[in-house]
PDB file of C-alpha atoms in Angstrom:
ATOM      1  CA  UNK A   1      19.326 106.492  88.633  1.00  0.00           C
ATOM      2  CA  UNK A   2      16.255 104.262  88.630  1.00  0.00           C
ATOM      3  CA  UNK A   3      13.996 106.918  87.097  1.00  0.00           C
ATOM      4  CA  UNK A   4      16.302 107.592  84.172  1.00  0.00           C
ATOM      5  CA  UNK A   5      16.751 103.917  83.389  1.00  0.00           C
ATOM      6  CA  UNK A   6      13.011 103.286  83.772  1.00  0.00           C
ATOM      7  CA  UNK A   7      12.396 105.926  81.093  1.00  0.00           C
ATOM      8  CA  UNK A   8      14.946 104.197  78.846  1.00  0.00           C
ATOM      9  CA  UNK A   9      13.143 100.867  79.287  1.00  0.00           C
ATOM     10  CA  UNK A  10       9.697 102.415  78.669  1.00  0.00           C
ATOM     11  CA  UNK A  11      10.984 104.126  75.511  1.00  0.00           C
ATOM     12  CA  UNK A  12      12.478 100.869  74.216  1.00  0.00           C
ATOM     13  CA  UNK A  13       9.152  99.088  74.614  1.00  0.00           C
ATOM     14  CA  UNK A  14       7.095 102.007  73.256  1.00  0.00           C
ATOM     15  CA  UNK A  15       9.252 102.050  70.122  1.00  0.00           C
ATOM     16  CA  UNK A  16       8.578  98.344  69.429  1.00  0.00           C
ATOM     17  CA  UNK A  17       4.874  98.260  70.365  1.00  0.00           C
ATOM     18  CA  UNK A  18       2.481  97.703  67.478  1.00  0.00           C
ATOM     19  CA  UNK A  19      -0.786  99.165  68.717  1.00  0.00           C
ATOM     20  CA  UNK A  20      -3.935  97.367  67.590  1.00  0.00           C
ATOM     21  CA  UNK A  21      -5.948  99.377  65.093  1.00  0.00           C
ATOM     22  CA  UNK A  22      -9.492 100.445  65.772  1.00  0.00           C
ATOM     23  CA  UNK A  23      -9.085 101.067  69.497  1.00  0.00           C
ATOM     24  CA  UNK A  24      -9.892 104.549  70.719  1.00  0.00           C
ATOM     25  CA  UNK A  25     -10.652 104.047  74.417  1.00  0.00           C
ATOM     26  CA  UNK A  26      -7.837 105.929  76.125  1.00  0.00           C
ATOM     27  CA  UNK A  27      -8.982 104.547  79.487  1.00  0.00           C
ATOM     28  CA  UNK A  28      -7.702 101.066  78.603  1.00  0.00           C
ATOM     29  CA  UNK A  29      -4.396 100.321  80.285  1.00  0.00           C
ATOM     30  CA  UNK A  30      -2.080  97.336  80.613  1.00  0.00           C
ATOM     31  CA  UNK A  31       0.519  97.265  83.368  1.00  0.00           C
ATOM     32  CA  UNK A  32       3.628  95.104  83.065  1.00  0.00           C
ATOM     33  CA  UNK A  33       6.709  94.324  85.116  1.00  0.00           C
ATOM     34  CA  UNK A  34      10.074  93.962  83.429  1.00  0.00           C
ATOM     35  CA  UNK A  35      13.309  92.854  85.089  1.00  0.00           C
ATOM     36  CA  UNK A  36      16.493  93.684  83.215  1.00  0.00           C
ATOM     37  CA  UNK A  37      19.697  91.690  83.767  1.00  0.00           C
ATOM     38  CA  UNK A  38      22.979  93.525  84.275  1.00  0.00           C
ATOM     39  CA  UNK A  39      23.975  92.680  80.681  1.00  0.00           C
ATOM     40  CA  UNK A  40      20.860  94.465  79.361  1.00  0.00           C
ATOM     41  CA  UNK A  41      18.882  91.360  78.447  1.00  0.00           C
ATOM     42  CA  UNK A  42      15.287  91.001  79.577  1.00  0.00           C
ATOM     43  CA  UNK A  43      15.355  88.575  82.471  1.00  0.00           C
ATOM     44  CA  UNK A  44      11.601  88.560  83.049  1.00  0.00           C
ATOM     45  CA  UNK A  45       8.577  90.303  81.559  1.00  0.00           C
ATOM     46  CA  UNK A  46       5.008  89.705  82.672  1.00  0.00           C
ATOM     47  CA  UNK A  47       1.637  91.376  82.622  1.00  0.00           C
ATOM     48  CA  UNK A  48       0.564  92.551  86.063  1.00  0.00           C
ATOM     49  CA  UNK A  49      -2.818  93.990  85.102  1.00  0.00           C
ATOM     50  CA  UNK A  50      -4.769  93.357  81.904  1.00  0.00           C
ATOM     51  CA  UNK A  51      -6.976  95.949  80.259  1.00  0.00           C
ATOM     52  CA  UNK A  52      -9.853  93.590  79.606  1.00  0.00           C
ATOM     53  CA  UNK A  53      -9.603  94.296  75.890  1.00  0.00           C
ATOM     54  CA  UNK A  54      -8.380  91.164  74.141  1.00  0.00           C
ATOM     55  CA  UNK A  55      -6.652  92.921  71.227  1.00  0.00           C
ATOM     56  CA  UNK A  56      -4.776  95.330  73.478  1.00  0.00           C
ATOM     57  CA  UNK A  57      -3.763  92.633  75.961  1.00  0.00           C
ATOM     58  CA  UNK A  58      -2.544  90.358  73.156  1.00  0.00           C
ATOM     59  CA  UNK A  59      -0.541  93.178  71.563  1.00  0.00           C
ATOM     60  CA  UNK A  60       1.269  93.733  74.853  1.00  0.00           C
ATOM     61  CA  UNK A  61       1.943  90.020  75.348  1.00  0.00           C
ATOM     62  CA  UNK A  62       3.359  89.869  71.809  1.00  0.00           C
ATOM     63  CA  UNK A  63       5.543  92.876  72.648  1.00  0.00           C
ATOM     64  CA  UNK A  64       6.848  91.213  75.811  1.00  0.00           C
ATOM     65  CA  UNK A  65       7.623  88.064  73.827  1.00  0.00           C
ATOM     66  CA  UNK A  66       9.454  90.073  71.140  1.00  0.00           C
ATOM     67  CA  UNK A  67      11.700  92.368  73.207  1.00  0.00           C
ATOM     68  CA  UNK A  68      14.726  90.452  74.500  1.00  0.00           C
ATOM     69  CA  UNK A  69      17.365  93.142  75.065  1.00  0.00           C
ATOM     70  CA  UNK A  70      17.519  96.810  76.013  1.00  0.00           C
ATOM     71  CA  UNK A  71      19.439  99.318  73.881  1.00  0.00           C
ATOM     72  CA  UNK A  72      21.635 100.075  76.890  1.00  0.00           C
ATOM     73  CA  UNK A  73      22.652  98.241  80.032  1.00  0.00           C
ATOM     74  CA  UNK A  74      21.424  99.294  83.470  1.00  0.00           C
ATOM     75  CA  UNK A  75      23.941 101.193  85.598  1.00  0.00           C
ATOM     76  CA  UNK A  76      26.654  98.858  86.889  1.00  0.00           C
ATOM     77  CA  UNK A  77      26.029  97.531  90.363  1.00  0.00           C
ATOM     78  CA  UNK A  78      22.264  98.038  90.076  1.00  0.00           C
ATOM     79  CA  UNK A  79      20.227  95.903  92.445  1.00  0.00           C
ATOM     80  CA  UNK A  80      17.336  93.768  91.214  1.00  0.00           C
ATOM     81  CA  UNK A  81      14.969  96.381  92.648  1.00  0.00           C
ATOM     82  CA  UNK A  82      16.687  99.060  90.559  1.00  0.00           C
ATOM     83  CA  UNK A  83      16.386  96.866  87.465  1.00  0.00           C
ATOM     84  CA  UNK A  84      12.714  96.027  88.034  1.00  0.00           C
ATOM     85  CA  UNK A  85      10.540  98.432  86.089  1.00  0.00           C
ATOM     86  CA  UNK A  86       6.751  98.712  86.022  1.00  0.00           C
ATOM     87  CA  UNK A  87       5.489  99.971  82.664  1.00  0.00           C
ATOM     88  CA  UNK A  88       2.050 101.202  81.659  1.00  0.00           C
ATOM     89  CA  UNK A  89       0.644 100.987  78.152  1.00  0.00           C
ATOM     90  CA  UNK A  90      -2.470 102.743  76.940  1.00  0.00           C
ATOM     91  CA  UNK A  91      -3.875 103.763  73.580  1.00  0.00           C
ATOM     92  CA  UNK A  92      -2.359 106.996  72.326  1.00  0.00           C
TER      93      UNK A  92
END
């Protein structure tokens, strides 16, 4: 259950992420934590680990500020732990 929904959340964020141009270092990574409410809205979204690259880190913060709702709700009865998803973003 958690794995499938985590993939849904990652895909929703990946679809909305505007990657900064000119970055080619595939080693750069930003890690975030997202908590989804039972109604599908984003309850909390925060950066856990920055990449150290200002443009990449800012693009992820802008993404977190922009995404307010998931395309589908988490499974009914999901606990907060089940609705807490850690996402990783790196240059593709």
